[in-house]
């Protein structure tokens, strides 16, 4: 898919023309000159919310805490808690006054929208979005299907009105199997479709057994030494490393897709484990077999710890919590049974293997405020504990220090009364995004999920496209209508000048996305006509070069002076 943003020009509506006259006709061409005359510090209002789960040593929830019970530190420095929200067993105990003032996002009518079966409950920034992520590429069918059965029961009985759920799977590529819906029964039913699919972990198990056979059996039968086996071990580790790199990329893609979505976001991630150091156990096996030669340092070449740290940082930045499930359950020796034990190795090889698979699951969950369900064949208690997180928690909101954008900041939450045995879970940190990035995220969330928060009352109207002779595609005009009365203006000589910024993205049904493009739009209105102009719309026209077929366009608009935003979407069938 190819999109291009043509040079945009101000378009005069008939009603607007009678108000402001010819001064509007050269607006786009003179935008740069106007911008040089308008100096204003744009207001950036941003609140970071940190969910905190408080339990005693037995895992029982601690309820009844207030804002004054918490101490919130960022980079070891205390910060003021400006927003406090408390929920116990699904009922709001504190923060109702915030809930009454926050704007509720609407879901746009885009192609294949999720079906709404319940009214939204609670403020927009506390709404729950749950993603059930089945990593089929790193699962055995039997392991996957027993977790799916437990997840199906969980979805049908533990989610609350207003919660939204989405189902995705990974099988060398990320696939949305059901978009967000407020009806969890639809996701529970969609899980049946996954039970008939193959799982690729069995191939990993077979490859691992083959390479261990080479080390412990074929080396004796065929006279192989460490120098002939070492390249084979490296090749195996590199193959697993490459597969893991694609797995991590898909996880990161899913997290970043959720960036602009308002509210709490949780990922129930199901796999048979992920390897942070692929092949580490095999290098240990080679070292065990040929103890007079050191090969362990080579395993460090295949270290994915930075990829996992990057994933966690992205999740924390985008308010995404991981709940990870090791679907393999209670693990037993896989290859290194009694017949293969050696004096220096034996079960230690499998222990390294299991730890390497499970440690990343712990890391992903614990660093983002969730937890891992490990070493159990009964997954229901872990899912019920996750449901308790969704319905009983504290949310601490604070305003990041201005100017400190882009850098990752560490978060620490404490109770003023530090009682023994009290445990707190919360995300490890956050990265304060620039306002342009946040607006681009909002545009992409509108594009991907149909969510739009429109405090400005912006309207988007698509025109009829004409075939572009050079490319064979269609040049489609769009009209962005912005209510002038909702914008903030500053007096400049005999003019009133405002400044808005547009964020434009588009997507087709094949998943092709035109990344967000930004357009700065100064608005200049004669002071004498300003009162009448406030009753009108400012019109901005843009054209997109689009393929034939169904498309969705999202436009975000930000009042750079008043810091008010609006995001709208428009679905259309191009070339019909």
Coordinates of C-alpha atoms in Angstrom, one line a residue:
X1 CA 0.0 0.0 0.0
X2 CA 1.3 3.4 -0.9
X3 CA 0.0 6.7 0.4
X4 CA 1.3 10.2 -0.2
X5 CA 0.2 13.4 1.4
X6 CA -0.3 16.1 -1.2
X7 CA 0.4 19.7 -0.5
X8 CA -2.6 20.8 1.6
X9 CA -4.4 24.1 1.1
X10 CA -6.9 26.0 3.2
X11 CA -10.4 25.5 1.7
X12 CA -13.0 28.2 2.1
X13 CA -16.5 27.1 3.1
X14 CA -19.2 29.4 1.8
X15 CA -20.3 30.5 5.3
X16 CA -16.8 31.0 6.4
X17 CA -15.9 33.1 3.3
X18 CA -18.5 35.7 4.2
X19 CA -17.0 36.1 7.7
X20 CA -13.3 36.3 7.1
X21 CA -13.0 37.2 3.5
X22 CA -9.9 36.9 1.4
X23 CA -7.5 36.7 4.3
X24 CA -7.9 33.0 4.4
X25 CA -7.0 32.2 0.8
X26 CA -3.2 32.3 1.2
X27 CA -3.1 30.6 4.6
X28 CA -1.3 27.4 3.7
X29 CA 1.3 29.2 1.5
X30 CA 2.0 31.8 4.3
X31 CA 2.0 29.2 7.1
X32 CA 5.7 29.5 7.6
X33 CA 5.6 33.3 7.8
X34 CA 2.8 33.3 10.3
X35 CA 4.5 30.7 12.4
X36 CA 7.5 33.0 12.8
X37 CA 5.2 35.7 14.2
X38 CA 3.5 33.5 16.7
X39 CA 5.6 32.7 19.8
X40 CA 3.8 30.7 22.5
X41 CA 4.7 28.0 24.9
X42 CA 2.3 25.2 24.2
X43 CA 0.7 23.7 27.3
X44 CA 1.3 20.0 27.7
X45 CA -1.0 18.3 30.2
X46 CA -0.1 14.7 30.8
X47 CA -0.8 12.4 33.7
X48 CA 1.0 9.1 34.3
X49 CA -1.1 6.5 36.1
X50 CA 0.6 3.7 38.1
X51 CA -1.5 0.7 39.1
X52 CA -0.5 -0.7 42.5
X53 CA -1.6 -4.1 43.8
X54 CA -1.2 -4.5 47.6
X55 CA -1.3 -7.9 49.4
X56 CA -0.2 -9.5 52.6
X57 CA 2.3 -12.3 52.7
X58 CA -0.5 -14.8 52.0
X59 CA -1.7 -13.0 48.9
X60 CA -4.8 -11.5 50.5
X61 CA -5.7 -8.0 49.2
X62 CA -5.2 -5.0 51.4
X63 CA -8.2 -2.7 51.0
X64 CA -9.1 0.7 52.5
X65 CA -5.9 2.6 51.7
X66 CA -6.0 6.3 50.8
X67 CA -3.8 8.6 48.8
X68 CA -2.1 9.6 52.0
X69 CA -0.9 6.1 52.7
X70 CA 1.3 6.0 49.6
X71 CA 4.7 7.4 48.8
X72 CA 5.5 7.7 45.1
X73 CA 9.1 8.1 43.9
X74 CA 10.4 8.8 40.4
X75 CA 14.2 8.3 40.0
X76 CA 14.3 8.2 43.9
X77 CA 12.7 11.6 44.2
X78 CA 9.2 11.9 45.8
X79 CA 6.5 13.3 43.5
X80 CA 3.0 14.5 44.3
X81 CA 0.1 12.1 43.7
X82 CA -2.4 14.3 41.8
X83 CA -4.9 11.6 40.9
X84 CA -6.0 8.8 43.1
X85 CA -8.4 6.0 42.2
X86 CA -9.3 3.0 44.3
X87 CA -11.3 -0.1 43.3
X88 CA -12.3 -3.0 45.6
X89 CA -14.0 -6.0 44.1
X90 CA -15.0 -4.0 41.1
X91 CA -16.6 -1.1 43.1
X92 CA -15.0 2.3 43.0
X93 CA -14.0 3.5 46.6
X94 CA -12.1 6.6 45.7
X95 CA -11.8 8.7 42.5
X96 CA -15.5 9.1 41.6
X97 CA -15.1 12.8 41.3
X98 CA -12.5 12.2 38.6
X99 CA -14.7 9.7 36.8
X100 CA -17.4 12.3 36.5
X101 CA -15.2 14.8 34.7
X102 CA -13.2 12.6 32.3
X103 CA -14.2 12.3 28.7
X104 CA -15.3 8.8 27.6
X105 CA -13.9 7.8 24.2
X106 CA -16.2 6.6 21.5
X107 CA -15.6 3.8 19.1
X108 CA -15.9 4.9 15.5
X109 CA -17.8 3.0 12.9
X110 CA -14.8 1.4 11.0
X111 CA -14.8 -1.8 9.0
X112 CA -15.5 -4.8 11.1
X113 CA -16.0 -3.0 14.4
X114 CA -16.1 -4.9 17.7
X115 CA -19.6 -5.4 18.9
X116 CA -20.7 -3.5 22.0
X117 CA -22.7 -5.6 24.5
X118 CA -22.4 -3.4 27.6
X119 CA -22.1 0.2 28.4
X120 CA -18.7 1.5 29.4
X121 CA -18.2 1.6 33.2
X122 CA -15.8 4.1 34.9
X123 CA -13.6 6.8 33.6
X124 CA -11.7 6.4 30.3
X125 CA -8.3 6.3 31.9
X126 CA -9.3 3.3 34.1
X127 CA -11.0 1.2 31.5
X128 CA -9.6 -2.3 31.1
X129 CA -8.4 -3.7 27.8
X130 CA -7.3 -7.3 28.0
X131 CA -5.4 -9.0 25.2
X132 CA -5.3 -12.8 25.1
X133 CA -2.0 -13.5 23.3
X134 CA -1.5 -17.2 22.3
X135 CA 2.0 -17.7 21.1
X136 CA 1.4 -20.7 19.0
X137 CA 4.9 -20.7 17.6
X138 CA 6.3 -21.4 21.1
X139 CA 3.6 -23.9 22.2
X140 CA 2.9 -27.6 22.2
X141 CA -0.7 -28.3 21.2
X142 CA -1.5 -30.3 24.4
X143 CA -0.1 -27.5 26.6
X144 CA -1.9 -24.8 24.7
X145 CA -5.3 -26.5 24.7
X146 CA -5.4 -27.1 28.4
X147 CA -4.6 -23.5 29.1
X148 CA -7.3 -22.5 26.5
X149 CA -9.8 -24.5 28.4
X150 CA -9.0 -22.7 31.6
X151 CA -9.0 -19.3 29.8
X152 CA -12.4 -20.0 28.3
X153 CA -13.9 -20.4 31.7
X154 CA -12.1 -17.4 33.0
X155 CA -13.4 -15.2 30.2
X156 CA -17.0 -16.3 30.7
X157 CA -17.1 -15.7 34.5
X158 CA -14.5 -13.2 35.7
X159 CA -14.7 -10.1 33.5
X160 CA -16.9 -7.1 34.3
X161 CA -19.2 -4.8 32.2
X162 CA -17.1 -2.3 30.3
X163 CA -14.0 -4.6 30.1
X164 CA -12.9 -5.2 26.6
X165 CA -11.0 -8.3 25.3
X166 CA -9.1 -9.0 22.1
X167 CA -7.6 -12.3 20.9
X168 CA -4.3 -12.5 19.0
X169 CA -2.0 -15.3 18.1
X170 CA 1.5 -15.6 16.9
X171 CA 2.6 -18.2 14.3
X172 CA 5.7 -16.5 12.7
X173 CA 3.4 -13.5 12.2
X174 CA 1.0 -11.6 14.5
X175 CA -2.7 -12.2 13.7
X176 CA -5.7 -10.5 15.3
X177 CA -8.2 -13.3 15.5
X178 CA -10.9 -11.2 17.1
X179 CA -10.9 -7.4 17.6
X180 CA -11.7 -5.8 20.9
X181 CA -15.2 -6.6 22.2
X182 CA -17.2 -6.0 25.4
X183 CA -18.6 -9.5 25.0
X184 CA -16.0 -12.0 26.4
X185 CA -18.1 -14.9 25.3
X186 CA -17.1 -14.1 21.7
X187 CA -13.4 -14.4 22.6
X188 CA -14.1 -17.6 24.5
X189 CA -15.7 -19.1 21.4
X190 CA -13.0 -17.8 19.2
X191 CA -10.5 -19.8 21.3
X192 CA -12.0 -23.0 19.9
X193 CA -10.5 -22.2 16.5
X194 CA -6.9 -22.4 18.0
X195 CA -7.3 -25.9 19.4
X196 CA -7.0 -27.5 15.9
X197 CA -3.8 -25.7 15.0
X198 CA -0.3 -27.3 15.2
X199 CA 2.2 -26.0 17.7
X200 CA 5.8 -25.5 16.8
X201 CA 7.4 -26.2 20.1
X202 CA 7.4 -29.9 19.2
X203 CA 9.9 -29.1 16.4
X204 CA 12.1 -27.2 18.9
X205 CA 12.0 -30.3 21.2
X206 CA 13.0 -32.6 18.4
X207 CA 15.9 -30.4 17.3
X208 CA 17.1 -30.1 20.9
X209 CA 17.0 -33.9 21.3
X210 CA 18.9 -34.4 18.0
X211 CA 21.8 -32.1 19.0
X212 CA 22.0 -33.7 22.4
X213 CA 22.2 -37.1 20.7
X214 CA 25.1 -35.8 18.7
X215 CA 26.9 -34.8 21.9
X216 CA 26.2 -37.7 24.2
X217 CA 25.8 -40.7 21.8
X218 CA 27.1 -39.9 18.3
X219 CA 30.3 -38.5 19.6
X220 CA 31.1 -41.8 21.1
X221 CA 29.9 -43.9 18.2
X222 CA 31.5 -41.8 15.5
X223 CA 34.5 -40.4 17.3
X224 CA 33.4 -36.8 17.1
X225 CA 35.3 -34.3 19.2
X226 CA 34.4 -30.9 20.6
X227 CA 35.8 -29.2 17.5
X228 CA 33.5 -31.0 15.1
X229 CA 30.5 -30.6 17.4
X230 CA 31.0 -26.9 18.3
X231 CA 29.9 -25.5 14.9
X232 CA 26.7 -27.7 15.1
X233 CA 25.9 -26.4 18.5
X234 CA 26.4 -22.8 17.4
X235 CA 24.2 -23.4 14.4
X236 CA 21.5 -24.8 16.6
X237 CA 21.7 -21.8 19.0
X238 CA 21.7 -19.3 16.1
X239 CA 18.6 -20.9 14.6
X240 CA 16.7 -20.7 18.0
X241 CA 18.1 -17.1 18.4
X242 CA 16.7 -16.0 15.1
X243 CA 13.3 -17.5 15.8
X244 CA 13.2 -15.8 19.2
X245 CA 14.2 -12.5 17.6
X246 CA 11.0 -12.6 15.5
X247 CA 9.0 -13.6 18.5
X248 CA 10.2 -10.6 20.4
X249 CA 9.5 -8.3 17.5
X250 CA 5.9 -9.5 17.4
X251 CA 5.5 -8.9 21.1
X252 CA 6.9 -5.4 20.8
X253 CA 4.6 -4.7 17.8
X254 CA 1.6 -5.8 19.9
X255 CA 2.6 -3.5 22.8
X256 CA 3.3 -0.5 20.6
X257 CA -0.1 -1.1 18.8
X258 CA -1.7 -0.5 22.2
X259 CA 0.2 2.7 22.9
X260 CA -2.6 5.3 22.2
X261 CA -5.4 3.2 23.7
X262 CA -6.7 4.9 26.9
X263 CA -6.9 3.1 30.2
X264 CA -5.4 0.0 31.7
X265 CA -4.0 -2.6 29.3
X266 CA -3.1 -6.2 30.2
X267 CA -1.7 -9.0 28.1
X268 CA -2.4 -12.6 29.1
X269 CA 0.6 -14.2 27.3
X270 CA 0.5 -18.0 26.8
X271 CA 3.5 -20.0 25.7
X272 CA 5.8 -22.9 26.7
X273 CA 8.4 -20.4 27.7
X274 CA 10.8 -18.1 25.9
X275 CA 14.6 -18.5 25.8
X276 CA 16.6 -15.5 26.9
X277 CA 19.9 -17.2 26.0
X278 CA 19.1 -19.7 23.2
X279 CA 21.2 -22.8 23.3
X280 CA 22.8 -22.1 26.7
X281 CA 21.9 -25.5 28.0
X282 CA 23.4 -27.2 24.9
X283 CA 26.7 -25.4 25.4
X284 CA 26.6 -26.6 29.0
X285 CA 26.0 -30.1 27.6
X286 CA 29.0 -29.8 25.3
X287 CA 31.1 -28.5 28.2
X288 CA 29.9 -31.4 30.3
X289 CA 30.9 -34.0 27.7
X290 CA 34.3 -32.4 26.9
X291 CA 35.2 -30.9 30.2
X292 CA 38.8 -30.2 29.2
X293 CA 37.7 -27.5 26.7
X294 CA 35.9 -24.3 27.6
X295 CA 33.0 -23.4 25.3
X296 CA 30.6 -21.6 27.6
X297 CA 31.6 -18.1 26.7
X298 CA 30.3 -18.6 23.2
X299 CA 26.7 -19.0 24.5
X300 CA 26.9 -15.2 25.4
X301 CA 26.7 -14.5 21.6
X302 CA 23.1 -15.5 21.7
X303 CA 21.9 -13.2 24.5
X304 CA 18.4 -11.6 24.1
X305 CA 18.4 -9.9 27.5
X306 CA 18.4 -6.4 25.8
X307 CA 15.4 -7.4 23.7
X308 CA 13.5 -8.4 26.8
X309 CA 14.5 -5.2 28.6
X310 CA 13.4 -3.2 25.6
X311 CA 10.0 -5.0 25.5
X312 CA 9.5 -4.3 29.2
X313 CA 10.4 -0.7 28.9
X314 CA 8.0 -0.3 26.0
X315 CA 5.2 -2.0 28.0
X316 CA 5.8 0.2 31.0
X317 CA 5.8 3.3 28.8
X318 CA 2.5 2.3 27.2
X319 CA 0.9 1.2 30.5
X320 CA 0.8 -2.5 29.5
X321 CA 1.0 -5.2 32.2
X322 CA 2.0 -8.8 31.3
X323 CA 0.5 -11.8 32.9
X324 CA 2.5 -14.8 31.6
X325 CA 1.5 -18.4 31.7
X326 CA 4.0 -21.3 31.2
X327 CA 1.6 -23.7 29.5
X328 CA 4.1 -26.6 29.9
X329 CA 3.0 -26.8 33.5
X330 CA 5.0 -29.1 35.9
X331 CA 8.2 -29.8 34.1
X332 CA 10.1 -33.2 34.1
X333 CA 13.3 -34.3 32.7
X334 CA 13.0 -34.1 28.9
X335 CA 16.3 -35.5 27.5
X336 CA 18.6 -35.9 30.5
X337 CA 17.0 -39.0 32.0
X338 CA 18.9 -41.5 34.1
X339 CA 20.4 -43.2 31.0
X340 CA 22.0 -39.9 29.9
X341 CA 23.3 -38.7 33.2
X342 CA 27.0 -38.0 33.5
X343 CA 29.0 -37.3 36.6
X344 CA 29.1 -33.5 36.0
X345 CA 25.9 -33.0 34.1
X346 CA 22.7 -35.0 34.3
X347 CA 19.6 -33.1 35.4
X348 CA 21.6 -29.8 35.6
X349 CA 21.3 -29.5 31.8
X350 CA 17.6 -29.7 31.9
X351 CA 17.5 -27.4 34.9
X352 CA 19.4 -24.8 32.9
X353 CA 17.0 -25.3 30.0
X354 CA 13.9 -24.9 32.2
X355 CA 15.2 -21.8 34.0
X356 CA 16.2 -20.3 30.6
X357 CA 12.6 -20.7 29.4
X358 CA 10.8 -19.5 32.6
X359 CA 13.0 -16.6 33.7
X360 CA 11.9 -14.4 30.9
X361 CA 8.3 -15.0 31.8
X362 CA 9.0 -13.9 35.4
X363 CA 10.9 -10.9 34.1
X364 CA 8.2 -9.7 31.6
X365 CA 5.5 -10.0 34.3
X366 CA 7.2 -8.8 37.4
X367 CA 8.8 -5.7 35.8
X368 CA 5.4 -4.6 34.4
X369 CA 3.4 -5.1 37.6
X370 CA 1.9 -8.5 36.8
X371 CA 2.9 -12.0 37.7
X372 CA 3.8 -15.3 36.1
X373 CA 1.9 -18.6 36.4
X374 CA 4.7 -21.2 36.5
X375 CA 5.1 -24.9 37.4
X376 CA 1.5 -25.8 37.7
X377 CA -1.0 -27.9 35.7
X378 CA -3.9 -26.1 37.2
X379 CA -4.1 -22.7 35.6
X380 CA -7.4 -21.5 37.1
X381 CA -6.0 -20.2 40.4
X382 CA -3.6 -18.0 38.5
X383 CA -6.3 -16.7 36.2
X384 CA -8.5 -15.9 39.2
X385 CA -5.7 -14.0 40.8
X386 CA -5.3 -12.0 37.6
X387 CA -9.1 -11.2 37.8
X388 CA -8.5 -9.9 41.3
X389 CA -5.9 -7.5 39.9
X390 CA -8.5 -6.3 37.4
X391 CA -11.1 -5.7 40.1
X392 CA -9.1 -4.6 43.2
X393 CA -6.3 -2.1 42.8
X394 CA -5.1 1.4 43.5
X395 CA -4.1 3.9 40.7
X396 CA -1.7 6.6 41.5
X397 CA -1.5 9.5 39.0
X398 CA 1.2 12.1 38.8
X399 CA 2.3 14.8 36.3
X400 CA 5.9 14.2 35.0
X401 CA 8.3 17.1 35.3
X402 CA 8.2 19.3 32.2
X403 CA 11.0 18.9 29.6
X404 CA 12.1 15.5 30.7
X405 CA 10.9 13.5 27.7
X406 CA 12.4 10.5 26.0
X407 CA 14.4 9.2 29.0
X408 CA 13.3 6.1 31.0
X409 CA 12.4 6.9 34.6
X410 CA 12.3 4.4 37.5
X411 CA 9.3 4.2 39.7
X412 CA 9.1 3.1 43.3
X413 CA 6.0 2.9 45.4
X414 CA 6.0 2.6 49.2
X415 CA 3.5 2.7 52.1
X416 CA 4.2 5.3 54.8
X417 CA 3.4 2.7 57.4
X418 CA 5.8 -0.1 56.4
X419 CA 4.2 -3.1 58.0
X420 CA 6.0 -6.5 57.7
X421 CA 4.7 -8.8 55.1
X422 CA 2.9 -6.2 53.0
X423 CA 3.8 -6.6 49.3
X424 CA 3.3 -4.1 46.5
X425 CA 3.3 -4.9 42.7
X426 CA 3.6 -2.1 40.1
X427 CA 5.4 -1.3 36.9
X428 CA 9.1 -0.7 37.1
X429 CA 9.1 2.7 35.3
X430 CA 7.9 4.8 32.4
X431 CA 9.2 7.0 29.5
X432 CA 7.5 10.4 29.2
X433 CA 6.7 10.7 25.5
X434 CA 6.7 14.0 23.7
X435 CA 3.3 15.4 22.8
X436 CA 3.7 14.7 19.1
X437 CA 4.4 11.0 19.9
X438 CA 1.3 10.8 22.1
X439 CA -0.9 12.4 19.4
X440 CA 0.5 10.0 16.8
X441 CA -0.2 7.1 19.2
X442 CA -3.8 8.3 19.5
X443 CA -4.2 8.5 15.8
X444 CA -2.9 5.0 15.4
X445 CA -5.3 3.7 18.2
X446 CA -8.2 5.3 16.3
X447 CA -7.0 3.6 13.1
X448 CA -6.4 0.2 14.6
X449 CA -9.3 0.0 17.2
X450 CA -11.8 2.7 16.2
X451 CA -11.3 4.7 19.4
X452 CA -11.7 8.5 19.2
X453 CA -11.7 11.1 21.9
X454 CA -12.9 14.3 20.3
X455 CA -12.8 17.2 22.7
X456 CA -12.5 19.6 19.8
X457 CA -15.6 18.4 17.9
X458 CA -13.5 17.8 14.7
X459 CA -15.3 16.3 11.7
X460 CA -13.7 14.4 8.8
X461 CA -15.4 14.2 5.4
X462 CA -14.2 12.0 2.5
X463 CA -14.7 13.1 -1.1
X464 CA -14.8 11.1 -4.3
X465 CA -11.5 9.9 -5.5
X466 CA -10.1 10.2 -9.0
X467 CA -7.8 7.8 -10.6
X468 CA -4.2 9.0 -10.6
X469 CA -2.8 8.4 -14.1
X470 CA 0.8 7.8 -13.1
X471 CA 0.2 5.3 -10.3
X472 CA -3.1 3.8 -11.2
X473 CA -4.3 4.5 -7.7
X474 CA -6.9 7.0 -6.5
X475 CA -6.4 10.6 -5.3
X476 CA -9.0 11.0 -2.5
X477 CA -9.7 14.4 -1.0
X478 CA -10.6 14.8 2.7
X479 CA -12.0 17.8 4.5
X480 CA -11.1 18.4 8.1
X481 CA -13.7 20.6 9.8
X482 CA -12.5 22.2 13.0
X483 CA -14.9 24.4 15.1
X484 CA -13.3 27.8 15.5
X485 CA -15.1 28.4 18.8
X486 CA -13.4 25.5 20.4
X487 CA -9.9 26.8 19.7
X488 CA -7.7 29.2 21.7
X489 CA -6.4 32.3 19.9
X490 CA -3.9 35.0 20.8
X491 CA -4.1 38.6 19.7
X492 CA -1.4 39.5 17.1
X493 CA -1.7 43.2 15.9
X494 CA -5.1 43.4 14.2
X495 CA -5.4 39.6 13.9
X496 CA -6.4 36.7 16.2
X497 CA -4.0 33.8 15.6
X498 CA -4.3 30.2 16.6
X499 CA -2.2 27.2 15.9
X500 CA -3.3 23.6 15.4
X501 CA -1.4 20.6 14.4
X502 CA -2.8 17.7 12.3
X503 CA -1.7 14.0 12.6
X504 CA -2.8 11.9 9.7
X505 CA -2.6 8.1 9.2
X506 CA -4.3 5.6 7.0
X507 CA -4.7 1.8 6.9
X508 CA -6.2 -0.7 4.4
X509 CA -7.9 -4.1 5.1
X510 CA -4.7 -6.0 4.3
X511 CA -3.0 -4.3 7.3
X512 CA -0.9 -1.9 5.3
X513 CA -0.4 1.3 7.3
X514 CA 0.7 4.8 6.2
X515 CA 2.6 6.1 9.2
X516 CA 1.5 9.2 10.9
X517 CA 2.3 12.5 9.1
X518 CA 2.3 15.8 10.8
X519 CA 1.0 19.1 9.4
X520 CA 1.4 22.5 11.2
X521 CA -1.6 24.8 10.6
X522 CA -1.5 28.4 11.8
X523 CA -5.0 30.1 11.7
X524 CA -5.3 33.9 11.1
X525 CA -8.6 35.7 11.6
X526 CA -9.1 39.5 11.6
X527 CA -10.1 40.7 15.0
X528 CA -13.1 42.6 13.6
X529 CA -14.5 39.3 12.3
X530 CA -13.5 37.1 15.2
X531 CA -16.9 37.0 17.0
X532 CA -18.7 35.9 13.9
X533 CA -15.9 33.5 13.0
X534 CA -16.3 31.6 16.3
X535 CA -19.7 30.4 15.1
X536 CA -18.1 28.7 12.0
X537 CA -15.7 25.8 11.1
X538 CA -12.2 26.2 9.9
X539 CA -11.8 23.9 6.8
X540 CA -8.6 22.2 5.9
X541 CA -8.3 20.0 2.8
X542 CA -5.8 17.2 2.2
X543 CA -5.5 14.5 -0.4
X544 CA -4.3 11.0 -0.1
X545 CA -3.1 8.7 -2.8
X546 CA -4.8 5.4 -2.0
X547 CA -5.3 1.9 -3.4
X548 CA -8.6 0.7 -4.6
X549 CA -10.6 -1.1 -1.8
X550 CA -11.7 -0.4 1.8
X551 CA -9.6 2.1 3.7
X552 CA -9.6 3.8 7.1
X553 CA -8.2 7.3 7.6
X554 CA -7.5 8.8 11.1
X555 CA -6.8 12.4 11.7
X556 CA -5.8 13.8 15.1
X557 CA -6.0 17.6 15.7
X558 CA -4.3 19.4 18.6
X559 CA -4.9 23.0 19.6
X560 CA -1.3 23.9 20.3
X561 CA -2.2 26.9 22.5
X562 CA -5.2 25.5 24.4
X563 CA -3.8 21.9 24.6
X564 CA -7.2 20.4 23.6
X565 CA -7.3 17.5 21.2
X566 CA -9.6 15.6 18.9
X567 CA -9.2 12.4 16.9
X568 CA -11.6 11.2 14.3
X569 CA -11.7 8.4 11.7
X570 CA -13.4 7.9 8.4
X571 CA -13.9 4.5 6.6
X572 CA -14.4 4.5 2.9
X573 CA -14.5 2.3 -0.1
X574 CA -12.0 3.7 -2.7
X575 CA -12.7 3.3 -6.4
X576 CA -16.2 1.9 -6.0

